[in-house]
Coordinates of C-alpha atoms in Angstrom, one line a residue:
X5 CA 10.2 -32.5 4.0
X6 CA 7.7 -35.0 3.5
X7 CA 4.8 -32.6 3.7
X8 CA 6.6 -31.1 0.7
X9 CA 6.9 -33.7 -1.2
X10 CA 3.0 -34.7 -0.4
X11 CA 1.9 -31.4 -1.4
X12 CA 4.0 -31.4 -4.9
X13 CA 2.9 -34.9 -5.9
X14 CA -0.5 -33.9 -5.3
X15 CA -0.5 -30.6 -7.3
X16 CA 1.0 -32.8 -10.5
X17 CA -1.8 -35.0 -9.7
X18 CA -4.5 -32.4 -9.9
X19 CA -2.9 -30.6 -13.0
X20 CA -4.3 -30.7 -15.9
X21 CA -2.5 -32.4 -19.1
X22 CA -1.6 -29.7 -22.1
X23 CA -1.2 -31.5 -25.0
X24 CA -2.0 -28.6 -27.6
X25 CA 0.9 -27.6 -29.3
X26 CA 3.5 -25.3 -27.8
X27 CA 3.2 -21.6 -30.0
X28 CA 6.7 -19.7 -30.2
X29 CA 7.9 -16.6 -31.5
X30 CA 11.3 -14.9 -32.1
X31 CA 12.7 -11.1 -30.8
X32 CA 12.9 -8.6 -33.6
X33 CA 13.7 -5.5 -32.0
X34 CA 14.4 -4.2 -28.4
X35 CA 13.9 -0.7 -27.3
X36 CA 15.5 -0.5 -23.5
X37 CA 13.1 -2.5 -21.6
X38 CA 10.4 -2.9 -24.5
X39 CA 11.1 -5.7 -27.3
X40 CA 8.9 -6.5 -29.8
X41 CA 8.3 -10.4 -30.9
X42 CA 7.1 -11.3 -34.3
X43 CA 4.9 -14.6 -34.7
X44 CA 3.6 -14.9 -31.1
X45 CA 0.2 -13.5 -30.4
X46 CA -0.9 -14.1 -26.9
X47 CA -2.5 -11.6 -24.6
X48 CA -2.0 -8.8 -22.4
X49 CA -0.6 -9.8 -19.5
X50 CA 1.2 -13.4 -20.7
X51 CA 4.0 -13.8 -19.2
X52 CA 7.2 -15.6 -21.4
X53 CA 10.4 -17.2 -21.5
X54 CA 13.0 -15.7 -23.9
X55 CA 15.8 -18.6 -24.1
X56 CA 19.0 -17.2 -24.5
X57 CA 21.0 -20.8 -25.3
X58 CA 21.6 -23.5 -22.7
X59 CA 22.1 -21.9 -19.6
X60 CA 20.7 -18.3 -19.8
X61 CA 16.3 -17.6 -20.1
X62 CA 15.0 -13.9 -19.5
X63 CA 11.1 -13.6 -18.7
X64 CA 9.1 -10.5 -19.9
X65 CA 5.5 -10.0 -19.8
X66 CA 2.7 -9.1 -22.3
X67 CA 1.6 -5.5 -22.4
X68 CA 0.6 -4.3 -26.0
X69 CA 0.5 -4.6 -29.5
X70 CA 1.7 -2.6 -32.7
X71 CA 1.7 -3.6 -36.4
X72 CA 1.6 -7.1 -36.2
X73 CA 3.8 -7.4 -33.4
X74 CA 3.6 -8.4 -29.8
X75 CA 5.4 -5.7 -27.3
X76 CA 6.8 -7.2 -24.2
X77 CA 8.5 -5.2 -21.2
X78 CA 11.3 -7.1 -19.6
X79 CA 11.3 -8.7 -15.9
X80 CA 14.9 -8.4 -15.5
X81 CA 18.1 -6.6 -17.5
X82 CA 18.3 -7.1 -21.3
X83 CA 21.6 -8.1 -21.0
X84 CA 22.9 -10.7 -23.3
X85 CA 19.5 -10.5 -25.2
X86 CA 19.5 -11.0 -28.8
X87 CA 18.1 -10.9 -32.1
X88 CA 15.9 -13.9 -33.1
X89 CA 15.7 -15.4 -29.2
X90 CA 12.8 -17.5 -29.3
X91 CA 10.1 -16.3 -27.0
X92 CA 7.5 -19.0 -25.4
X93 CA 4.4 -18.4 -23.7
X94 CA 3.9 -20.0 -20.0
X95 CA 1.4 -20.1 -17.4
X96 CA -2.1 -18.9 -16.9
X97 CA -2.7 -14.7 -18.7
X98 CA -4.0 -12.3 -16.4
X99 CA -3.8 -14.9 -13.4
X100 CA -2.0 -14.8 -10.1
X101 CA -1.5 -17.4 -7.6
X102 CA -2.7 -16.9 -4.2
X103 CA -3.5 -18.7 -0.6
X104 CA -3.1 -19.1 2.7
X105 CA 0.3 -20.7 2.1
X106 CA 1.6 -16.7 1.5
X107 CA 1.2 -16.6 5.3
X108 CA 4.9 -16.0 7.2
X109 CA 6.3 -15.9 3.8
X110 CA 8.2 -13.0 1.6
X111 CA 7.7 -13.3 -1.7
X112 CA 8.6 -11.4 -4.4
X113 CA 6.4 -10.0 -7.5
X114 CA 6.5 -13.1 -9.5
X115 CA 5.7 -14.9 -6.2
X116 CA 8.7 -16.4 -5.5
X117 CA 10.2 -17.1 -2.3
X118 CA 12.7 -14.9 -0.9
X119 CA 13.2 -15.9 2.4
X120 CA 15.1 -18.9 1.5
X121 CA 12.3 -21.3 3.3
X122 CA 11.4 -23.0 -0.2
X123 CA 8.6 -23.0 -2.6
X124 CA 5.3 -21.8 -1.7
X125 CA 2.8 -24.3 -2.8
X126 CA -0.3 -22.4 -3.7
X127 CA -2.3 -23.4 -6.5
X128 CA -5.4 -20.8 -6.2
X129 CA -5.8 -18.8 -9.0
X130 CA -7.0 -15.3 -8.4
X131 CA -6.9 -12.8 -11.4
X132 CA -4.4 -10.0 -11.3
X133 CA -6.9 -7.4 -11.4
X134 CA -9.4 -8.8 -9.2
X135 CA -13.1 -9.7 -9.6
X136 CA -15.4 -7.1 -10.3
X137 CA -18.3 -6.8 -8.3
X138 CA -21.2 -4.0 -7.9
X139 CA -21.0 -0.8 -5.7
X140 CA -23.6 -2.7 -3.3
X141 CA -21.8 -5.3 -2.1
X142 CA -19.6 -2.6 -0.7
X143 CA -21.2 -2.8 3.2
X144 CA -20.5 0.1 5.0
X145 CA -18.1 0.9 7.0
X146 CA -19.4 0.3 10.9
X147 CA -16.8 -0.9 13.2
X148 CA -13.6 0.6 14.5
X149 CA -10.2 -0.3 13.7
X150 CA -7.7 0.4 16.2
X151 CA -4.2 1.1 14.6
X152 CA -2.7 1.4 18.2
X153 CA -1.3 5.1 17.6
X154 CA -2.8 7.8 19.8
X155 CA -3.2 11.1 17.6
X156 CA -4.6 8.2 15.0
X157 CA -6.9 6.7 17.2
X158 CA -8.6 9.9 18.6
X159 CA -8.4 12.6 16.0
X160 CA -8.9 10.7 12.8
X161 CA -10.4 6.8 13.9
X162 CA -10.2 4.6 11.3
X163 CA -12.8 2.2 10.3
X164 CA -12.7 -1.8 9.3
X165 CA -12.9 -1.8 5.8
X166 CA -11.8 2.1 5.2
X167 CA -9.0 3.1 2.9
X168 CA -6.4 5.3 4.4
X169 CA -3.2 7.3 2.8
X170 CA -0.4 8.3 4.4
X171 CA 0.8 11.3 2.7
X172 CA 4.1 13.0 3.4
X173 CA 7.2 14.1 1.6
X174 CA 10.5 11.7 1.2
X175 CA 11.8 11.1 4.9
X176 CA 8.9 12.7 7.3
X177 CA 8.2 9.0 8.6
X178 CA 6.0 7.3 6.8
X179 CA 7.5 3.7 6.7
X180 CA 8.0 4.0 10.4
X181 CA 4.4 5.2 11.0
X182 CA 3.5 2.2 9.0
X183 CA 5.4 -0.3 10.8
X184 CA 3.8 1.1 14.1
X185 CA 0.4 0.5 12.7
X186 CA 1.5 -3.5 11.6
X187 CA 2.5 -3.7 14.9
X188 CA -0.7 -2.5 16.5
X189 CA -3.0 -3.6 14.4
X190 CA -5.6 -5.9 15.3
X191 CA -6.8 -8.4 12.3
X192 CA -6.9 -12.1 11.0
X193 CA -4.4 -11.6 8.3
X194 CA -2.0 -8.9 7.8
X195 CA -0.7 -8.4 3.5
X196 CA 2.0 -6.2 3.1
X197 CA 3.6 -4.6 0.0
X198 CA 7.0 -2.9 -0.2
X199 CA 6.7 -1.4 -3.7
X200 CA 9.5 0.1 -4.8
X201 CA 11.4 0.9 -1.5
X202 CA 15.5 0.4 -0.6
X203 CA 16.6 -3.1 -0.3
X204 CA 17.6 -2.5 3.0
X205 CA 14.7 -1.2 4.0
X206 CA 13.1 -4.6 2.9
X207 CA 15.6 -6.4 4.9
X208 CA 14.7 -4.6 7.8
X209 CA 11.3 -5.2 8.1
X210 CA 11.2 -9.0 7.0
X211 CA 13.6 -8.9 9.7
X212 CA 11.0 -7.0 12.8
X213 CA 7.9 -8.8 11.4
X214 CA 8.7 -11.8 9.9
X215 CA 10.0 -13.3 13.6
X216 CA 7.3 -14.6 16.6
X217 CA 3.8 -15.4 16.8
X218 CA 2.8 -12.3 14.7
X219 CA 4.9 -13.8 11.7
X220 CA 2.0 -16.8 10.9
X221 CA -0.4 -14.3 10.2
X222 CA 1.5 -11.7 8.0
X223 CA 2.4 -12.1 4.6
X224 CA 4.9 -10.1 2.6
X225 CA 5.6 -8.9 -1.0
X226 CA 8.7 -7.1 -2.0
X227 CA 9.5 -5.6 -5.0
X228 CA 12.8 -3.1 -4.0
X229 CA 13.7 0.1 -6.7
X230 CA 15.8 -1.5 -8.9
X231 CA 13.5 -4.2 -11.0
X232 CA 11.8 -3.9 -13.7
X233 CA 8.5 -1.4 -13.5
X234 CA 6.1 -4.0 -14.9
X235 CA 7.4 -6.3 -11.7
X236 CA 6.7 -3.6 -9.6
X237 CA 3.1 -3.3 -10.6
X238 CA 2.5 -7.0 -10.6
X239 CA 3.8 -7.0 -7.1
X240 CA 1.1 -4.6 -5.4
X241 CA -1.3 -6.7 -8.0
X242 CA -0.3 -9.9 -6.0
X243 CA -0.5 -8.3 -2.6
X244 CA -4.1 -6.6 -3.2
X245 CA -5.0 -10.4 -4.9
X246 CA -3.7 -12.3 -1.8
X247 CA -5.7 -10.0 0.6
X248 CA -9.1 -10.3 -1.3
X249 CA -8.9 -13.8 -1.5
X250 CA -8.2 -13.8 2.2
X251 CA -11.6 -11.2 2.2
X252 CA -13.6 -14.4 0.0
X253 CA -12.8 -16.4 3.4
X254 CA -14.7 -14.2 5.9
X255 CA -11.4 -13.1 7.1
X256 CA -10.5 -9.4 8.2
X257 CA -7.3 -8.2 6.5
X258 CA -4.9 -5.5 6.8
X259 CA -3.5 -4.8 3.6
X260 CA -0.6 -2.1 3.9
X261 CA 0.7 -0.8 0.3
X262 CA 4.1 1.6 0.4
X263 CA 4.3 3.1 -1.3
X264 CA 1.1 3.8 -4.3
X265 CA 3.6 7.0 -5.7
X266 CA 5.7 4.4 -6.6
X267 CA 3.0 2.4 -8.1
X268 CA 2.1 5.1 -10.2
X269 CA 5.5 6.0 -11.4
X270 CA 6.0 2.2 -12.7
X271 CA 2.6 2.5 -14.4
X272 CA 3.7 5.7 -16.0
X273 CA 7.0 4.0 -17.4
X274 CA 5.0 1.4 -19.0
X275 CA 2.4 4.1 -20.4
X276 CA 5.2 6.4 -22.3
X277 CA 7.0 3.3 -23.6
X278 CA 3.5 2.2 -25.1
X279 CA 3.9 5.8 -26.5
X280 CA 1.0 7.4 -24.5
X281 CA 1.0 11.0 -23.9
X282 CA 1.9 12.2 -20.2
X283 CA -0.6 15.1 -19.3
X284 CA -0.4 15.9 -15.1
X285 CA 2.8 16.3 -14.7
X286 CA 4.0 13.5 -17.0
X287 CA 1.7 11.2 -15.8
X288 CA -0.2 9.3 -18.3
X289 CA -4.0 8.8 -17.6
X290 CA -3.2 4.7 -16.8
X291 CA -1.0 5.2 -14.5
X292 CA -3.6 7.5 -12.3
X293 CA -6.1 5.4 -13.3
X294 CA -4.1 2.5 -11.9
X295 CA -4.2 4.0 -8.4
X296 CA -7.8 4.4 -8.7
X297 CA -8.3 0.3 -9.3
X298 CA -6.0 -0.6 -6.5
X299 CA -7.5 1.7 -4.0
X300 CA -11.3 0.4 -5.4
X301 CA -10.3 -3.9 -4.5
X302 CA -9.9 -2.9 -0.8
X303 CA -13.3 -2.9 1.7
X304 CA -15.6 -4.8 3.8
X305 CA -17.6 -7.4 1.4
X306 CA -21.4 -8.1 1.9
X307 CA -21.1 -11.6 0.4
X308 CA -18.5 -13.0 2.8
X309 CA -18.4 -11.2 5.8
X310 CA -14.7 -10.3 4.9
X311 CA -12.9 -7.1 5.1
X312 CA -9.8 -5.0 3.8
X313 CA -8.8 -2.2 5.7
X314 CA -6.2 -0.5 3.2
X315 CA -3.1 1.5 4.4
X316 CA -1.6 3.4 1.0
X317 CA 2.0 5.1 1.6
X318 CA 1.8 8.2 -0.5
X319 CA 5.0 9.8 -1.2
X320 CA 4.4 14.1 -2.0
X321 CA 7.3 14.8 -4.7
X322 CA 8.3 18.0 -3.3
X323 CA 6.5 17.7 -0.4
X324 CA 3.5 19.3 -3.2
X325 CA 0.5 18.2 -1.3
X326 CA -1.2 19.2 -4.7
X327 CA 1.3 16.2 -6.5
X328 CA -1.0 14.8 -9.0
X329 CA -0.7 10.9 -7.3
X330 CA -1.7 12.6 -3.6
X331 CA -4.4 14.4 -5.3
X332 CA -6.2 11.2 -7.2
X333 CA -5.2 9.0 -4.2
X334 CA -7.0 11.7 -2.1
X335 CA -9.9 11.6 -3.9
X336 CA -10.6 8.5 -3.8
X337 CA -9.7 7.3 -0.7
X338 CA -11.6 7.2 2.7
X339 CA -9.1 9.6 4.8
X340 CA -5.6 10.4 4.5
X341 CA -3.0 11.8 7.2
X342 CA -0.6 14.3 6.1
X343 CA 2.7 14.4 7.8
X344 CA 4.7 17.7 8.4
X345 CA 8.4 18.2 8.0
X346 CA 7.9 21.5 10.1
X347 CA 6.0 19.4 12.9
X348 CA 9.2 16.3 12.8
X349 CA 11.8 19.3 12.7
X350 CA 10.7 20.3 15.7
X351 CA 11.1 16.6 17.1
X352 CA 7.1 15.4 17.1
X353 CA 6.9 12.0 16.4
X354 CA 4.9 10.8 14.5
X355 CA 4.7 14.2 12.9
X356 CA 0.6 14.2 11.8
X357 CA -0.2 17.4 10.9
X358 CA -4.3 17.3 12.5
X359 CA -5.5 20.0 10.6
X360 CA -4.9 18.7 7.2
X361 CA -5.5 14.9 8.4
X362 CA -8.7 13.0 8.0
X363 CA -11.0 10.3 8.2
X364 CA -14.4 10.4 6.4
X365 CA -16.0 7.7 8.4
X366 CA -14.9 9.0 11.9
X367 CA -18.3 10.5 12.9
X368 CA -20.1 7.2 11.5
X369 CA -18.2 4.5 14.2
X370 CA -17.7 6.9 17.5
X371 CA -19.7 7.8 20.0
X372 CA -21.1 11.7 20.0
X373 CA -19.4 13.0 22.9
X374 CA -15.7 11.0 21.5
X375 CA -16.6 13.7 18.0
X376 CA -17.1 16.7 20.4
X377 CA -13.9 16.6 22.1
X378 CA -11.8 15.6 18.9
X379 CA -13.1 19.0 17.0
X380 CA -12.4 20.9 20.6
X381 CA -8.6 19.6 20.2
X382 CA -8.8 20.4 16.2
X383 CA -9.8 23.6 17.3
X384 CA -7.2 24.3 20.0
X385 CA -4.8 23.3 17.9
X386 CA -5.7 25.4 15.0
X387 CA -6.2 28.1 16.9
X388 CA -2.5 27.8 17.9
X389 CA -0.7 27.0 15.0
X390 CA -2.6 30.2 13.3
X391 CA -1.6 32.6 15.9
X392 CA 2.2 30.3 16.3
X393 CA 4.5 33.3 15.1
X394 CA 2.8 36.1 17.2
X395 CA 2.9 33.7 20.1
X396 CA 6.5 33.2 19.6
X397 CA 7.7 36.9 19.3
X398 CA 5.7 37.4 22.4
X399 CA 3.7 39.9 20.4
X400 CA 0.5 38.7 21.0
X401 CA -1.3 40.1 24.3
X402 CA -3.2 37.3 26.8
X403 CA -6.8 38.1 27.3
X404 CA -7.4 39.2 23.2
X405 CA -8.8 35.7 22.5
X406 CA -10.0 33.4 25.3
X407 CA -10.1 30.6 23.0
X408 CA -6.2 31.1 22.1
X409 CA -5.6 31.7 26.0
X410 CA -7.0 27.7 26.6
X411 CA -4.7 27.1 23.6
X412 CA -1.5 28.3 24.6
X413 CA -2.1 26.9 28.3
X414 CA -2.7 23.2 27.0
X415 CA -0.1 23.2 24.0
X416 CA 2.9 21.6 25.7
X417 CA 0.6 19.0 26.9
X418 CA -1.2 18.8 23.6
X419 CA 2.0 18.1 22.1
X420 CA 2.7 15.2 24.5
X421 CA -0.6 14.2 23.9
X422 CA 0.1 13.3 19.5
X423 CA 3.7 12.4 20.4
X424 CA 4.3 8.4 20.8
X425 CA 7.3 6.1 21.2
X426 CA 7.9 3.5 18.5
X427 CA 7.3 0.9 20.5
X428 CA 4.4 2.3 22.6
X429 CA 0.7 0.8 21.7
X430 CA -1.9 3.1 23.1
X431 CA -6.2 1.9 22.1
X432 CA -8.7 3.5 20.9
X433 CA -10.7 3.6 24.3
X434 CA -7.1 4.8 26.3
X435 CA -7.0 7.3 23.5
X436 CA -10.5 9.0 23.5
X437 CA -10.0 9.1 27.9
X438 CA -7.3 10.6 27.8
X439 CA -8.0 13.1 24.8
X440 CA -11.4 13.3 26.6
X441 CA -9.5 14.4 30.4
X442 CA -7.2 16.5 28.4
X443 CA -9.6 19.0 26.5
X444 CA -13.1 18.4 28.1
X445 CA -16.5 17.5 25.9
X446 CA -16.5 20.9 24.3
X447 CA -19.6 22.0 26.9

């Protein structure tokens, strides 16, 4: 308690005194979640107070401007809001605040507590979109991450510093193939945002993660379905904002995002109530290029020695792998694993479908003979899934293709081999050996 009270004397201490004049305006219209203020102009991304008499105050944030008016998008419900409420500016625009002091807390988008443990304390200021910096002081990507799960760690190796999607439709196992990657991931700092995802879900992890020694080094930002879509955004801003800042220390940070679809479909609420023009699929240009910006913050920086290695949760409406978020998330990131619904029906966990998974930067990080055997099981287990229906109806003849012979005689172990319990934590050097004993070198 006493460290508390030390550490909030000492930021009134440091603070700077505001004597200008406090600006105000008043609400003249409300649209759903957009209301328009008359007699305030501040800029994008302000947030204010809207008193609504002595007990009540709703917060909305900055996000445009039309015909002399400032447009706001509610934080919370627009119940009880009226006409003529008077609107005042707070905080820093554009700003977040960020620190080590997010460690082994769960915050929520505005960066408030929710783990009942107090306030936070920090009193960095980190802008919401990030510093912008050249493409140069991008290092490349050198060293191997190990993500602890098997088919991962063999078949598509990710990097330190590479950016990775998980792309599947609603319920293939995503957020469980995320929380095995959290557990076996090895890094200094470990920036998680649930964007968007069930309240219980939430629950649940704050519950696994937030408890031992891994809960000091792990820092958590929740934003669940049901608020506002401009808190939504702000929360993966702070999460990405936390993690570099953790980057500017030399550190090397796991940031996990799930899920970016969700992302995008807040950024696309704010676009059409700003009245811009959905063209893929309803999806305004700002919300894809929102992805895009996200996605660019994460990476290994030259100046500091730091790194981000970026996990994005990307959900497939439809299962459409051709979705315009998967497609711009694809683009731009540096691999992406698919998971199949056919593969988890048939009770493969986790479901990664190989052939449609992978990671740009494997060849750059692994040893030569590691790359031969991982296209020798690509191409076994093409050759397989190709030929699966003939196989099955027992119409195909042995002997016709050697190369599906070899296939057909290693699949049940094959299958084995990309299957892994949800608690079980298999390397990157187990992986390649046993991969490596399981297929040959491809000679």
């Amino acid at each position: 308690m006493q460290d508390l009270i030390d550490k909030t004397l000492a930021g009134f201490a440091s603070a700077s005194l505001d004597l200008a004049p406090r600006r105000f305006g008043r609400v003249v219209a409300c649209d759903g979640g957009l209301i328009e203020v008359s007699g305030l102009g501040v800029p994008i991304g302000t947030i204010c107070s809207i008193a609504q008499g002595a007990s009540t105050e709703h917060r909305a944030e900055t996000i445009g401007f039309r015909n002399g008016h400032t447009m706001m998008m509610m934080l919370g419900d627009t119940v009880l809001l009226r006409p003529g409420a008077i609107v005042r500016p707070e905080g820093r625009p554009g700003m977040l605040h960020v620190g080590p002091e997010f460690l082994g807390r769960a915050v929520d988008g505005s960066g408030e507590p929710i783990d009942g443990r107090g306030p936070i304390g920090a009193t960095t200021s980190w802008p919401a979109g990030g510093y912008r910096v050249g493409a140069l002081d991008r290092s490349r990507v050198t060293q191997v991450f190990d993500s602890g799960i098997r088919s991962l760690n063999a078949l598509t190796t990710f990097g330190v510093g590479q950016r990775i999607g998980i792309m599947a439709g609603s319920g293939v196992g995503k957020s469980v193939l995320m929380d095995m990657i959290v557990d076996g991931a090895q890094a200094d700092a470990v920036v998680v945002g649930l964007i968007g995802e069930r309240a219980r879900e939430v629950s649940d992890f704050v519950t696994r993660h937030m408890a031992g020694e891994r809960a000091a080094k792990t820092a958590i930002v929740a934003v669940p379905a049901d608020h506002a879509a401009n808190l939504r955004l702000r929360g993966a801003m702070l999460a990405t904002s936390i993690a570099e800042h953790l980057r500017s220390k030399g550190k090397r940070v796991l940031l996990i995002l799930d899920s970016l679809t969700r992302v995008a479909h807040a950024a696309r609420e704010i676009g059409i109530l700003l009245g811009e023009p959905g063209a893929a699929r309803g999806y305004p240009p700002s919300a894809l290029a929102t992805i895009t910006k996200l996605i660019e913050r994460a990476g290994n920086s030259a100046e500091s020695g730091g790194s981000i290695t970026g996990v994005y949760t990307v959900l497939a409406d439809g299962d459409d792998q051709n979705d315009p978020v998967v497609d711009t998330a694809r683009a731009i990131l540096d691999g992406h694993i698919v998971l199949s619904r056919e593969i988890a029906q048939r009770g493969q966990y986790p479901a990664v479908d190989v052939g449609a998974s992978l990671s740009r930067v494997m060849n750059d990080i692994i040893p030569p003979e590691c790359a031969v055997a991982a296209r020798r099981f690509r191409a076994l287990s093409a050759t397989y899934e190709a030929n699966r229906d003939l196989v099955m109806m027992g119409a195909y003849r042995q002997g016709a293709d050697p190369l599906l012979d070899e296939a057909i005689a290693l699949h049940p172990r094959m299958s084995a081999f990309l299957s892994q319990g949800w608690a079980e934590r298999i390397d990157v050097a187990t992986a390649f050996a046993q991969m490596t004993e399981l297929v040959g070198n491809g000679a």
